[in-house]
Amino acid sequence: MSSRRLAEKTLYEPRLQETLFTRRLACGLDISVLPRPGFLKKHATFMTRYGSVDSSFTLPGSEEVVEVPAGIAHFLEHEVFEEESGNAFETFAALGASANAFTTYTNTTYLFTTTQDFKKCLEFLLTFVGRLSLTGDKVEREKGIIEQELRMYEDIPRFKVQANLMQALFHNHPVRLDIGGTVQSVRAITKEQLELCHSTFYHPGNMVVFATGDLDPQETMNLVEDVLSSNDVWDLAPRTQPRRRFPEEPHEVLKPRVSHKMLVSQPILNIGIKDVEPGLRGPEVLRKELLTGILLDILLGRGSDLYTSLYEEGLIDDKFSAGHMGEADYGVTIIGGQTPDPRRLEERLIQGFGTLGHSGLSEEDFQRIRKKTEGQFLGVIDQPEALAQVFNHHYLHGVGLWDFASTLQSLTFEEVSRRFSEFLDPRRRSVSVVLPAE
C-alpha cells in the first residue's frame, strides 16, 4: 500500500532565520527536516512512542487489555538491532556511519550520524527498524545478555541510588521500575509478547523521523515516503493508536527514606521531589519543564549562593547536579551527588530551600537565567545529535521545536515562585542514600 501525503508545512523561526520542514503521511508517520547548509555531519532519528512505562495498554481498535512484563520495550530494542544477516551496527559501520539506539521511559529511538552515504543509511534505518526476526532460541539467548546488563547496572552506585529513589517516590506507576525491567520480568518475556509489542507500537502512525544536516528537505522527505511505500515490512494502513493504561498514583511518596550499602569510596545522596501536578498535556508540560529548569538554576546553579556555600564546605563536588523529568503522567526533580556527609548535605539543602522560601527568590536571577537558557537552546541548534533529542522530546509532548523560545519568553517570575513553593512540601520528598559497605 502506498502512503500518500496528508499534510505538509514549513515552520519559519524569524529570530533564528531557520525553517523546519514537516510532512505527515496518510499512514500517520510524521517527518521533519531541519536543513543546516554547510554542515558536514548529517544525523537522523527514527523514534517510536514506546517506552518502559507502556506495560499495560489496549490494542488499536479494541478494548482488549494487554499486560506485558517490565523491560519488554528495552528487550525489543535489542532484538530489532539483531538482523538475520547480522547486527545492524555492522551494516552502518560498513556505510561509514555511527549508529545507536536507546530506550527511555517513554520512547525508543534508533539513530545514526554520518558524513557520507546519508541516503543509504536512511534507507537502512527505515527498513531494519520495521523488520523483526525472532526465534525462540534467539529470545532465550538475548535474555542472558540483558540479565548481565541489568546486573552490571545494579553494581553502578549512581544508578543504584536513583533506582532506589524512584521506588521510594512512586507507589504504583511503572516509572518506579528500571527501564530494563528486572531479572525476573526479563525471564518472563516471550517471543509472542515481543512480536505483539512490535506490531502494536512500531507502526508508522506511532513514529516520527527527524533529520538534520546539509540536506534538501523535499528530497529527504520524498526518500522517507518512497522507502516506506516500497517496503513490505511496514503496515501503512491508518489505524488508531494503542491506549496506555496507568495505575492510580497517590500524590504522596511511598517512603521518605531508603539506604543501601555497596562498594563506594564516598556516600551518594539523591533527593527526589514528586511533582504536584502531573496530568499536564502539550505546551503546559514544556512550561513546567522550563520553569523547573530555571528554578533549579536559581537554587543550585554554579553561580548560586547555596551551591557556593555547599562546595566551600566540602559537602559537594563538581559532579553535583539537579534535574527534572517531566511527562504527562508523572514528574520528578532529582538533586544530588557524592558527599562525605549525606545527612549534613540533606540538612543544608532543606535549610537553604527554607531560607529562600522565607526571603523569596530574586527576580534579577530569574531574568538572568532565562537569558542563559535561551542561549543554551541557540547552542543546541548547531549540535545535530542534541538538536534531535530536543526535537523528539518536544514532539512526544505535542510541542513544536520553535515553541521553546516563545514559551520561555512568556514565563513570569510569579510562576517560578509558585513552582518553588511545591519544593517545600516534605510529603512529596524522598531521600535515597548509598553508603560504603563496611
Tab-separated table of C-alpha atoms in Angstrom:
chain	number	residue	atom	x	y	z
A	1	MET	CA	0.000	0.000	0.000
A	2	SER	CA	1.342	3.449	-0.845
A	3	SER	CA	1.468	6.136	1.813
A	4	ARG	CA	0.182	9.396	0.325
A	5	ARG	CA	0.794	12.746	1.970
A	6	LEU	CA	-1.752	14.090	4.407
A	7	ALA	CA	-0.226	17.479	5.253
A	8	GLU	CA	2.934	19.489	4.698
A	9	LYS	CA	4.184	22.606	6.490
A	10	THR	CA	7.196	24.892	6.635
A	11	LEU	CA	7.734	26.443	10.054
A	12	TYR	CA	9.962	29.533	9.933
A	13	GLU	CA	11.624	30.887	13.077
A	14	PRO	CA	12.384	34.570	12.329
A	15	ARG	CA	14.842	35.190	15.165
A	16	LEU	CA	16.961	32.197	14.203
A	17	GLN	CA	16.150	32.527	10.488
A	18	GLU	CA	15.729	28.754	10.358
A	19	THR	CA	12.978	26.724	8.683
A	20	LEU	CA	11.712	23.349	9.810
A	21	PHE	CA	10.054	21.314	7.044
A	22	THR	CA	7.401	18.820	8.125
A	23	ARG	CA	5.202	16.285	6.383
A	24	ARG	CA	2.565	13.867	7.671
A	25	LEU	CA	1.790	10.781	5.622
A	26	ALA	CA	-1.644	9.186	5.446
A	27	CYS	CA	-0.344	6.240	7.499
A	28	GLY	CA	0.291	8.741	10.319
A	29	LEU	CA	4.105	8.952	10.107
A	30	ASP	CA	5.484	12.434	10.797
A	31	ILE	CA	8.683	13.519	9.043
A	32	SER	CA	10.659	16.641	9.965
A	33	VAL	CA	13.822	18.006	8.378
A	34	LEU	CA	15.886	20.951	9.590
A	35	PRO	CA	18.450	21.809	6.873
A	36	ARG	CA	21.829	23.027	8.112
A	37	PRO	CA	23.696	24.189	4.974
A	38	GLY	CA	27.448	23.771	5.178
A	39	PHE	CA	27.353	21.143	7.945
A	40	LEU	CA	29.461	18.063	7.219
A	41	LYS	CA	27.656	15.883	9.726
A	42	LYS	CA	24.187	14.520	8.901
A	43	HIS	CA	22.035	12.962	11.590
A	44	ALA	CA	18.693	11.117	11.559
A	45	THR	CA	16.491	9.535	14.209
A	46	PHE	CA	13.538	7.170	13.955
A	47	MET	CA	11.530	7.205	17.170
A	48	THR	CA	8.527	5.245	18.361
A	49	ARG	CA	6.337	6.383	21.241
A	50	TYR	CA	7.015	3.222	23.148
A	51	GLY	CA	8.969	3.158	26.373
A	52	SER	CA	9.358	1.165	29.544
A	53	VAL	CA	6.220	2.583	31.198
A	54	ASP	CA	3.999	1.161	28.413
A	55	SER	CA	3.456	-2.198	30.048
A	56	SER	CA	-0.348	-2.047	30.099
A	57	PHE	CA	-2.361	-0.987	27.046
A	58	THR	CA	-5.329	-1.715	24.841
A	59	LEU	CA	-4.766	-2.841	21.275
A	60	PRO	CA	-5.676	-0.451	18.428
A	61	GLY	CA	-9.393	-0.619	17.635
A	62	SER	CA	-10.036	-2.937	20.552
A	63	GLU	CA	-10.904	-2.784	24.237
A	64	GLU	CA	-8.725	-5.811	24.930
A	65	VAL	CA	-6.249	-5.008	27.700
A	66	VAL	CA	-2.724	-6.371	27.335
A	67	GLU	CA	-0.294	-6.638	30.248
A	68	VAL	CA	3.352	-7.388	29.476
A	69	PRO	CA	6.410	-7.869	31.738
A	70	ALA	CA	8.566	-4.877	32.682
A	71	GLY	CA	11.565	-4.327	30.411
A	72	ILE	CA	9.958	-5.515	27.180
A	73	ALA	CA	10.499	-2.206	25.281
A	74	HIS	CA	14.225	-2.381	26.040
A	75	PHE	CA	14.294	-6.101	25.109
A	76	LEU	CA	12.646	-5.265	21.799
A	77	GLU	CA	15.297	-2.613	21.071
A	78	HIS	CA	17.950	-5.342	21.436
A	79	GLU	CA	16.077	-7.710	19.130
A	80	VAL	CA	15.403	-5.123	16.420
A	81	PHE	CA	19.131	-4.484	16.085
A	82	GLU	CA	19.798	-8.224	15.635
A	83	GLU	CA	19.005	-8.936	11.994
A	84	GLU	CA	19.008	-12.368	10.355
A	85	SER	CA	22.070	-11.305	8.343
A	86	GLY	CA	23.915	-9.883	11.367
A	87	ASN	CA	23.925	-6.906	13.670
A	88	ALA	CA	22.593	-3.582	12.291
A	89	PHE	CA	25.625	-1.821	13.794
A	90	GLU	CA	27.824	-3.726	11.318
A	91	THR	CA	25.784	-2.513	8.349
A	92	PHE	CA	26.006	1.106	9.498
A	93	ALA	CA	29.740	0.733	10.094
A	94	ALA	CA	30.189	-0.632	6.547
A	95	LEU	CA	28.407	2.509	5.298
A	96	GLY	CA	30.752	4.704	7.341
A	97	ALA	CA	28.077	5.725	9.839
A	98	SER	CA	27.939	5.689	13.616
A	99	ALA	CA	24.671	4.198	14.906
A	100	ASN	CA	22.950	3.728	18.227
A	101	ALA	CA	19.597	3.105	19.889
A	102	PHE	CA	18.186	3.740	23.322
A	103	THR	CA	15.029	3.106	25.295
A	104	THR	CA	13.671	5.584	27.823
A	105	TYR	CA	10.566	5.578	29.994
A	106	THR	CA	8.506	6.965	27.088
A	107	ASN	CA	10.175	6.172	23.773
A	108	THR	CA	12.604	4.000	21.823
A	109	THR	CA	14.878	5.790	19.371
A	110	TYR	CA	17.135	4.465	16.605
A	111	LEU	CA	19.681	6.854	15.121
A	112	PHE	CA	22.771	7.319	13.004
A	113	THR	CA	25.289	10.055	12.236
A	114	THR	CA	27.328	10.163	9.068
A	115	THR	CA	29.275	12.362	6.695
A	116	GLN	CA	28.743	10.077	3.697
A	117	ASP	CA	26.087	7.868	2.087
A	118	PHE	CA	23.280	9.532	4.045
A	119	LYS	CA	20.589	8.208	1.714
A	120	LYS	CA	21.735	4.585	2.041
A	121	CYS	CA	21.918	4.960	5.825
A	122	LEU	CA	18.432	6.458	5.967
A	123	GLU	CA	17.028	3.705	3.740
A	124	PHE	CA	18.544	1.079	6.003
A	125	LEU	CA	17.298	2.802	9.165
A	126	LEU	CA	13.752	2.917	7.772
A	127	THR	CA	13.907	-0.750	6.857
A	128	PHE	CA	15.583	-2.644	9.680
A	129	VAL	CA	13.503	-0.969	12.434
A	130	GLY	CA	10.350	-2.404	10.848
A	131	ARG	CA	11.833	-5.859	10.415
A	132	LEU	CA	11.676	-8.176	13.423
A	133	SER	CA	13.140	-11.621	13.064
A	134	LEU	CA	12.682	-13.800	16.153
A	135	THR	CA	13.093	-17.411	17.074
A	136	GLY	CA	12.571	-18.992	20.471
A	137	ASP	CA	16.303	-19.754	20.770
A	138	LYS	CA	17.243	-16.178	19.872
A	139	VAL	CA	14.916	-14.747	22.514
A	140	GLU	CA	16.280	-17.100	25.189
A	141	ARG	CA	19.858	-16.180	24.243
A	142	GLU	CA	19.089	-12.472	24.487
A	143	LYS	CA	17.641	-12.911	27.975
A	144	GLY	CA	21.089	-13.933	29.215
A	145	ILE	CA	22.685	-10.844	27.636
A	146	ILE	CA	20.095	-8.488	29.144
A	147	GLU	CA	20.379	-10.144	32.562
A	148	GLN	CA	24.094	-9.431	32.527
A	149	GLU	CA	23.360	-5.821	31.565
A	150	LEU	CA	20.860	-5.437	34.433
A	151	ARG	CA	23.302	-6.933	36.947
A	152	MET	CA	26.013	-4.576	35.702
A	153	TYR	CA	23.761	-1.549	36.355
A	154	GLU	CA	22.962	-2.954	39.815
A	155	ASP	CA	26.677	-2.604	40.579
A	156	ILE	CA	26.917	1.037	39.448
A	157	PRO	CA	26.337	3.209	42.546
A	158	ARG	CA	24.867	6.267	40.780
A	159	PHE	CA	22.279	4.060	39.024
A	160	LYS	CA	21.504	2.172	42.216
A	161	VAL	CA	20.871	5.329	44.242
A	162	GLN	CA	18.477	6.677	41.595
A	163	ALA	CA	16.708	3.342	41.086
A	164	ASN	CA	16.068	3.124	44.833
A	165	LEU	CA	14.853	6.715	44.857
A	166	MET	CA	12.266	6.061	42.104
A	167	GLN	CA	10.948	3.072	44.058
A	168	ALA	CA	10.654	5.217	47.174
A	169	LEU	CA	8.855	8.055	45.365
A	170	PHE	CA	6.252	6.066	43.440
A	171	HIS	CA	3.719	3.556	44.744
A	172	ASN	CA	2.308	2.097	41.532
A	173	HIS	CA	3.401	3.974	38.425
A	174	PRO	CA	5.693	1.814	36.226
A	175	VAL	CA	8.273	4.624	36.192
A	176	ARG	CA	9.328	3.226	39.573
A	177	LEU	CA	10.882	0.241	37.768
A	178	ASP	CA	14.175	0.178	35.902
A	179	ILE	CA	13.838	0.784	32.150
A	180	GLY	CA	15.372	-2.636	31.506
A	181	GLY	CA	12.979	-4.342	33.948
A	182	THR	CA	14.152	-6.899	36.482
A	183	VAL	CA	15.883	-10.239	36.048
A	184	GLN	CA	12.583	-11.963	36.867
A	185	SER	CA	10.491	-9.849	34.462
A	186	VAL	CA	13.005	-10.314	31.621
A	187	ARG	CA	12.920	-14.087	32.137
A	188	ALA	CA	9.118	-13.968	31.767
A	189	ILE	CA	9.175	-12.236	28.349
A	190	THR	CA	8.079	-14.416	25.426
A	191	LYS	CA	8.639	-14.315	21.678
A	192	GLU	CA	4.896	-13.814	21.162
A	193	GLN	CA	4.821	-10.795	23.510
A	194	LEU	CA	7.759	-9.207	21.685
A	195	GLU	CA	6.037	-9.690	18.327
A	196	LEU	CA	2.786	-8.250	19.681
A	197	CYS	CA	4.530	-5.131	21.081
A	198	HIS	CA	6.442	-4.623	17.834
A	199	SER	CA	3.297	-4.832	15.680
A	200	THR	CA	1.417	-2.573	18.122
A	201	PHE	CA	3.913	0.210	18.745
A	202	TYR	CA	6.220	0.032	15.708
A	203	HIS	CA	3.502	1.299	13.399
A	204	PRO	CA	4.334	4.423	11.322
A	205	GLY	CA	1.381	6.224	12.903
A	206	ASN	CA	3.127	5.918	16.268
A	207	MET	CA	6.516	7.064	14.956
A	208	VAL	CA	8.437	10.118	13.760
A	209	VAL	CA	11.501	10.635	11.562
A	210	PHE	CA	13.762	13.633	12.170
A	211	ALA	CA	16.790	14.541	10.034
A	212	THR	CA	19.237	17.438	10.097
A	213	GLY	CA	22.405	18.405	8.260
A	214	ASP	CA	23.208	19.740	4.805
A	215	LEU	CA	20.064	18.174	3.355
A	216	ASP	CA	17.475	19.003	0.711
A	217	PRO	CA	14.253	18.802	2.788
A	218	GLN	CA	11.935	17.803	-0.073
A	219	GLU	CA	14.344	15.180	-1.333
A	220	THR	CA	14.776	13.748	2.184
A	221	MET	CA	11.040	13.630	2.921
A	222	ASN	CA	10.380	12.064	-0.523
A	223	LEU	CA	13.007	9.421	0.235
A	224	VAL	CA	11.323	8.510	3.531
A	225	GLU	CA	7.969	8.302	1.760
A	226	ASP	CA	9.374	6.159	-1.069
A	227	VAL	CA	11.188	3.743	1.266
A	228	LEU	CA	8.068	3.146	3.334
A	229	SER	CA	5.825	2.757	0.284
A	230	SER	CA	8.124	0.273	-1.407
A	231	ASN	CA	8.932	-1.746	1.680
A	232	ASP	CA	6.689	-4.620	2.734
A	233	VAL	CA	7.944	-4.600	6.341
A	234	TRP	CA	5.572	-1.721	7.125
A	235	ASP	CA	1.816	-1.822	7.597
A	236	LEU	CA	0.767	1.526	6.086
A	237	ALA	CA	-2.957	1.202	6.775
A	238	PRO	CA	-4.040	4.114	9.009
A	239	ARG	CA	-5.238	2.953	12.406
A	240	THR	CA	-5.997	4.208	15.871
A	241	GLN	CA	-3.163	4.218	18.365
A	242	PRO	CA	-2.877	1.898	21.382
A	243	ARG	CA	-4.202	3.411	24.617
A	244	ARG	CA	-1.756	3.365	27.517
A	245	ARG	CA	-3.142	2.457	30.922
A	246	PHE	CA	-1.544	3.675	34.133
A	247	PRO	CA	-2.496	2.778	37.699
A	248	GLU	CA	-3.683	5.454	40.101
A	249	GLU	CA	-0.718	7.080	41.828
A	250	PRO	CA	-1.039	8.809	45.243
A	251	HIS	CA	0.332	12.356	45.491
A	252	GLU	CA	2.499	11.497	48.491
A	253	VAL	CA	5.700	9.455	48.274
A	254	LEU	CA	5.777	5.760	49.218
A	255	LYS	CA	8.814	6.016	51.513
A	256	PRO	CA	10.557	9.136	52.834
A	257	ARG	CA	13.960	7.460	53.026
A	258	VAL	CA	15.874	4.458	51.656
A	259	SER	CA	19.509	3.482	52.012
A	260	HIS	CA	21.737	0.813	50.544
A	261	LYS	CA	25.314	-0.295	51.226
A	262	MET	CA	27.779	-1.184	48.480
A	263	LEU	CA	31.411	-0.736	47.490
A	264	VAL	CA	31.823	3.034	47.130
A	265	SER	CA	34.613	5.355	48.185
A	266	GLN	CA	32.143	8.034	49.284
A	267	PRO	CA	28.404	8.121	50.061
A	268	ILE	CA	25.938	9.281	47.377
A	269	LEU	CA	22.795	11.240	48.200
A	270	ASN	CA	19.771	11.739	45.927
A	271	ILE	CA	16.778	13.817	46.996
A	272	GLY	CA	13.655	13.352	44.876
A	273	ILE	CA	10.685	15.714	44.790
A	274	LYS	CA	7.488	14.351	43.263
A	275	ASP	CA	5.527	16.758	41.057
A	276	VAL	CA	2.344	18.206	42.492
A	277	GLU	CA	0.599	18.493	39.181
A	278	PRO	CA	1.069	15.539	36.818
A	279	GLY	CA	-1.515	15.113	34.072
A	280	LEU	CA	-0.480	18.193	32.096
A	281	ARG	CA	-0.543	17.967	28.336
A	282	GLY	CA	1.138	19.691	25.384
A	283	PRO	CA	2.618	23.170	25.938
A	284	GLU	CA	1.902	23.008	29.685
A	285	VAL	CA	4.452	20.182	30.038
A	286	LEU	CA	7.094	22.334	28.333
A	287	ARG	CA	6.124	25.281	30.529
A	288	LYS	CA	6.608	23.293	33.713
A	289	GLU	CA	9.877	21.867	32.442
A	290	LEU	CA	11.260	25.340	31.683
A	291	LEU	CA	10.021	26.755	34.992
A	292	THR	CA	11.677	23.917	36.884
A	293	GLY	CA	14.942	24.266	34.976
A	294	ILE	CA	15.137	27.986	35.754
A	295	LEU	CA	14.200	27.370	39.383
A	296	LEU	CA	16.915	24.721	39.826
A	297	ASP	CA	19.482	27.048	38.292
A	298	ILE	CA	18.438	29.838	40.687
A	299	LEU	CA	18.632	27.466	43.662
A	300	LEU	CA	21.623	25.303	42.824
A	301	GLY	CA	23.324	26.652	39.702
A	302	ARG	CA	27.070	27.104	39.978
A	303	GLY	CA	26.637	30.835	40.481
A	304	SER	CA	24.112	30.447	43.325
A	305	ASP	CA	24.928	31.245	46.937
A	306	LEU	CA	23.740	27.805	48.091
A	307	TYR	CA	25.918	25.887	45.606
A	308	THR	CA	28.959	28.020	46.507
A	309	SER	CA	28.374	27.506	50.205
A	310	LEU	CA	27.965	23.694	49.881
A	311	TYR	CA	31.061	23.477	47.682
A	312	GLU	CA	33.197	25.543	50.055
A	313	GLU	CA	32.029	23.402	52.984
A	314	GLY	CA	33.247	20.319	51.102
A	315	LEU	CA	29.757	18.777	51.042
A	316	ILE	CA	29.568	18.535	47.230
A	317	ASP	CA	31.947	18.242	44.288
A	318	ASP	CA	31.700	19.481	40.709
A	319	LYS	CA	29.554	16.456	39.723
A	320	PHE	CA	26.698	17.585	41.980
A	321	SER	CA	23.588	18.030	39.824
A	322	ALA	CA	19.907	18.877	39.815
A	323	GLY	CA	17.448	17.948	37.077
A	324	HIS	CA	13.790	17.351	36.275
A	325	MET	CA	11.977	14.570	34.399
A	326	GLY	CA	8.522	15.681	33.401
A	327	GLU	CA	5.995	13.687	31.418
A	328	ALA	CA	2.233	13.876	31.115
A	329	ASP	CA	1.654	11.229	33.779
A	330	TYR	CA	4.471	11.807	36.229
A	331	GLY	CA	7.197	14.257	37.117
A	332	VAL	CA	10.127	14.257	39.482
A	333	THR	CA	13.052	16.512	40.362
A	334	ILE	CA	16.284	14.798	41.419
A	335	ILE	CA	19.063	16.611	43.284
A	336	GLY	CA	22.288	15.049	44.493
A	337	GLY	CA	25.753	13.663	44.102
A	338	GLN	CA	28.687	12.305	46.061
A	339	THR	CA	29.222	13.726	49.529
A	340	PRO	CA	31.290	12.847	52.603
A	341	ASP	CA	28.290	13.582	54.849
A	342	PRO	CA	24.880	12.778	53.313
A	343	ARG	CA	22.922	13.683	56.450
A	344	ARG	CA	24.584	17.106	56.672
A	345	LEU	CA	24.103	17.752	52.927
A	346	GLU	CA	20.415	16.891	53.185
A	347	GLU	CA	20.007	19.239	56.159
A	348	ARG	CA	21.841	22.074	54.411
A	349	LEU	CA	19.756	21.694	51.232
A	350	ILE	CA	16.458	21.710	53.133
A	351	GLN	CA	17.686	24.595	55.272
A	352	GLY	CA	18.765	26.519	52.146
A	353	PHE	CA	15.365	25.984	50.491
A	354	GLY	CA	13.623	27.073	53.684
A	355	THR	CA	15.673	30.279	53.893
A	356	LEU	CA	14.873	31.149	50.289
A	357	GLY	CA	11.247	30.255	50.939
A	358	HIS	CA	11.124	32.977	53.594
A	359	SER	CA	13.246	35.619	51.871
A	360	GLY	CA	11.888	34.924	48.371
A	361	LEU	CA	13.664	34.283	45.094
A	362	SER	CA	15.486	37.014	43.224
A	363	GLU	CA	13.717	38.381	40.139
A	364	GLU	CA	17.088	39.553	38.861
A	365	ASP	CA	18.325	35.919	38.994
A	366	PHE	CA	15.178	34.819	37.148
A	367	GLN	CA	15.777	37.271	34.285
A	368	ARG	CA	19.474	36.364	34.052
A	369	ILE	CA	18.869	32.617	33.966
A	370	ARG	CA	16.057	32.929	31.441
A	371	LYS	CA	18.524	34.630	29.058
A	372	LYS	CA	21.093	31.926	29.795
A	373	THR	CA	18.504	29.219	28.993
A	374	GLU	CA	17.719	30.877	25.673
A	375	GLY	CA	21.435	30.968	24.872
A	376	GLN	CA	21.753	27.256	25.640
A	377	PHE	CA	18.882	26.498	23.243
A	378	LEU	CA	20.543	28.533	20.479
A	379	GLY	CA	23.699	26.474	21.047
A	380	VAL	CA	21.756	23.239	20.572
A	381	ILE	CA	20.741	24.248	17.035
A	382	ASP	CA	24.351	23.739	15.932
A	383	GLN	CA	24.656	20.276	17.540
A	384	PRO	CA	22.807	17.717	15.359
A	385	GLU	CA	22.545	14.955	17.983
A	386	ALA	CA	21.409	17.296	20.769
A	387	LEU	CA	19.004	19.047	18.400
A	388	ALA	CA	17.365	15.724	17.503
A	389	GLN	CA	16.934	14.892	21.188
A	390	VAL	CA	15.265	18.255	21.841
A	391	PHE	CA	13.017	17.876	18.794
A	392	ASN	CA	11.944	14.345	19.770
A	393	HIS	CA	11.411	15.321	23.403
A	394	HIS	CA	9.119	18.183	22.370
A	395	TYR	CA	7.390	16.050	19.741
A	396	LEU	CA	6.383	13.499	22.383
A	397	HIS	CA	4.732	16.310	24.330
A	398	GLY	CA	2.925	17.636	21.266
A	399	VAL	CA	5.088	20.766	21.217
A	400	GLY	CA	6.869	22.272	18.203
A	401	LEU	CA	10.628	22.863	18.111
A	402	TRP	CA	10.164	26.629	17.812
A	403	ASP	CA	7.722	26.781	20.731
A	404	PHE	CA	10.702	26.679	23.086
A	405	ALA	CA	11.715	30.321	22.660
A	406	SER	CA	8.181	31.782	22.776
A	407	THR	CA	7.252	29.693	25.843
A	408	LEU	CA	10.467	30.709	27.600
A	409	GLN	CA	9.740	34.393	26.983
A	410	SER	CA	6.201	34.061	28.326
A	411	LEU	CA	7.291	32.687	31.740
A	412	THR	CA	6.836	35.000	34.702
A	413	PHE	CA	8.711	35.395	37.945
A	414	GLU	CA	5.480	34.697	39.862
A	415	GLU	CA	5.176	31.287	38.162
A	416	VAL	CA	8.713	30.309	39.179
A	417	SER	CA	7.979	31.393	42.760
A	418	ARG	CA	4.808	29.256	42.816
A	419	ARG	CA	6.752	26.301	41.451
A	420	PHE	CA	9.298	26.744	44.245
A	421	SER	CA	6.597	26.504	46.916
A	422	GLU	CA	5.937	22.920	45.726
A	423	PHE	CA	9.531	22.002	46.625
A	424	LEU	CA	8.900	22.772	50.284
A	425	ASP	CA	6.281	20.073	50.931
A	426	PRO	CA	8.018	17.185	52.791
A	427	ARG	CA	5.191	14.763	51.881
A	428	ARG	CA	6.464	14.833	48.289
A	429	ARG	CA	10.096	14.273	49.125
A	430	SER	CA	12.158	11.051	49.318
A	431	VAL	CA	15.821	10.602	50.112
A	432	SER	CA	17.979	7.787	48.755
A	433	VAL	CA	21.487	7.175	50.066
A	434	VAL	CA	24.215	4.740	49.053
A	435	LEU	CA	26.672	4.201	51.883
A	436	PRO	CA	30.068	2.458	51.847
A	437	ALA	CA	29.847	-1.212	52.762
A	438	GLU	CA	31.694	-1.932	55.984
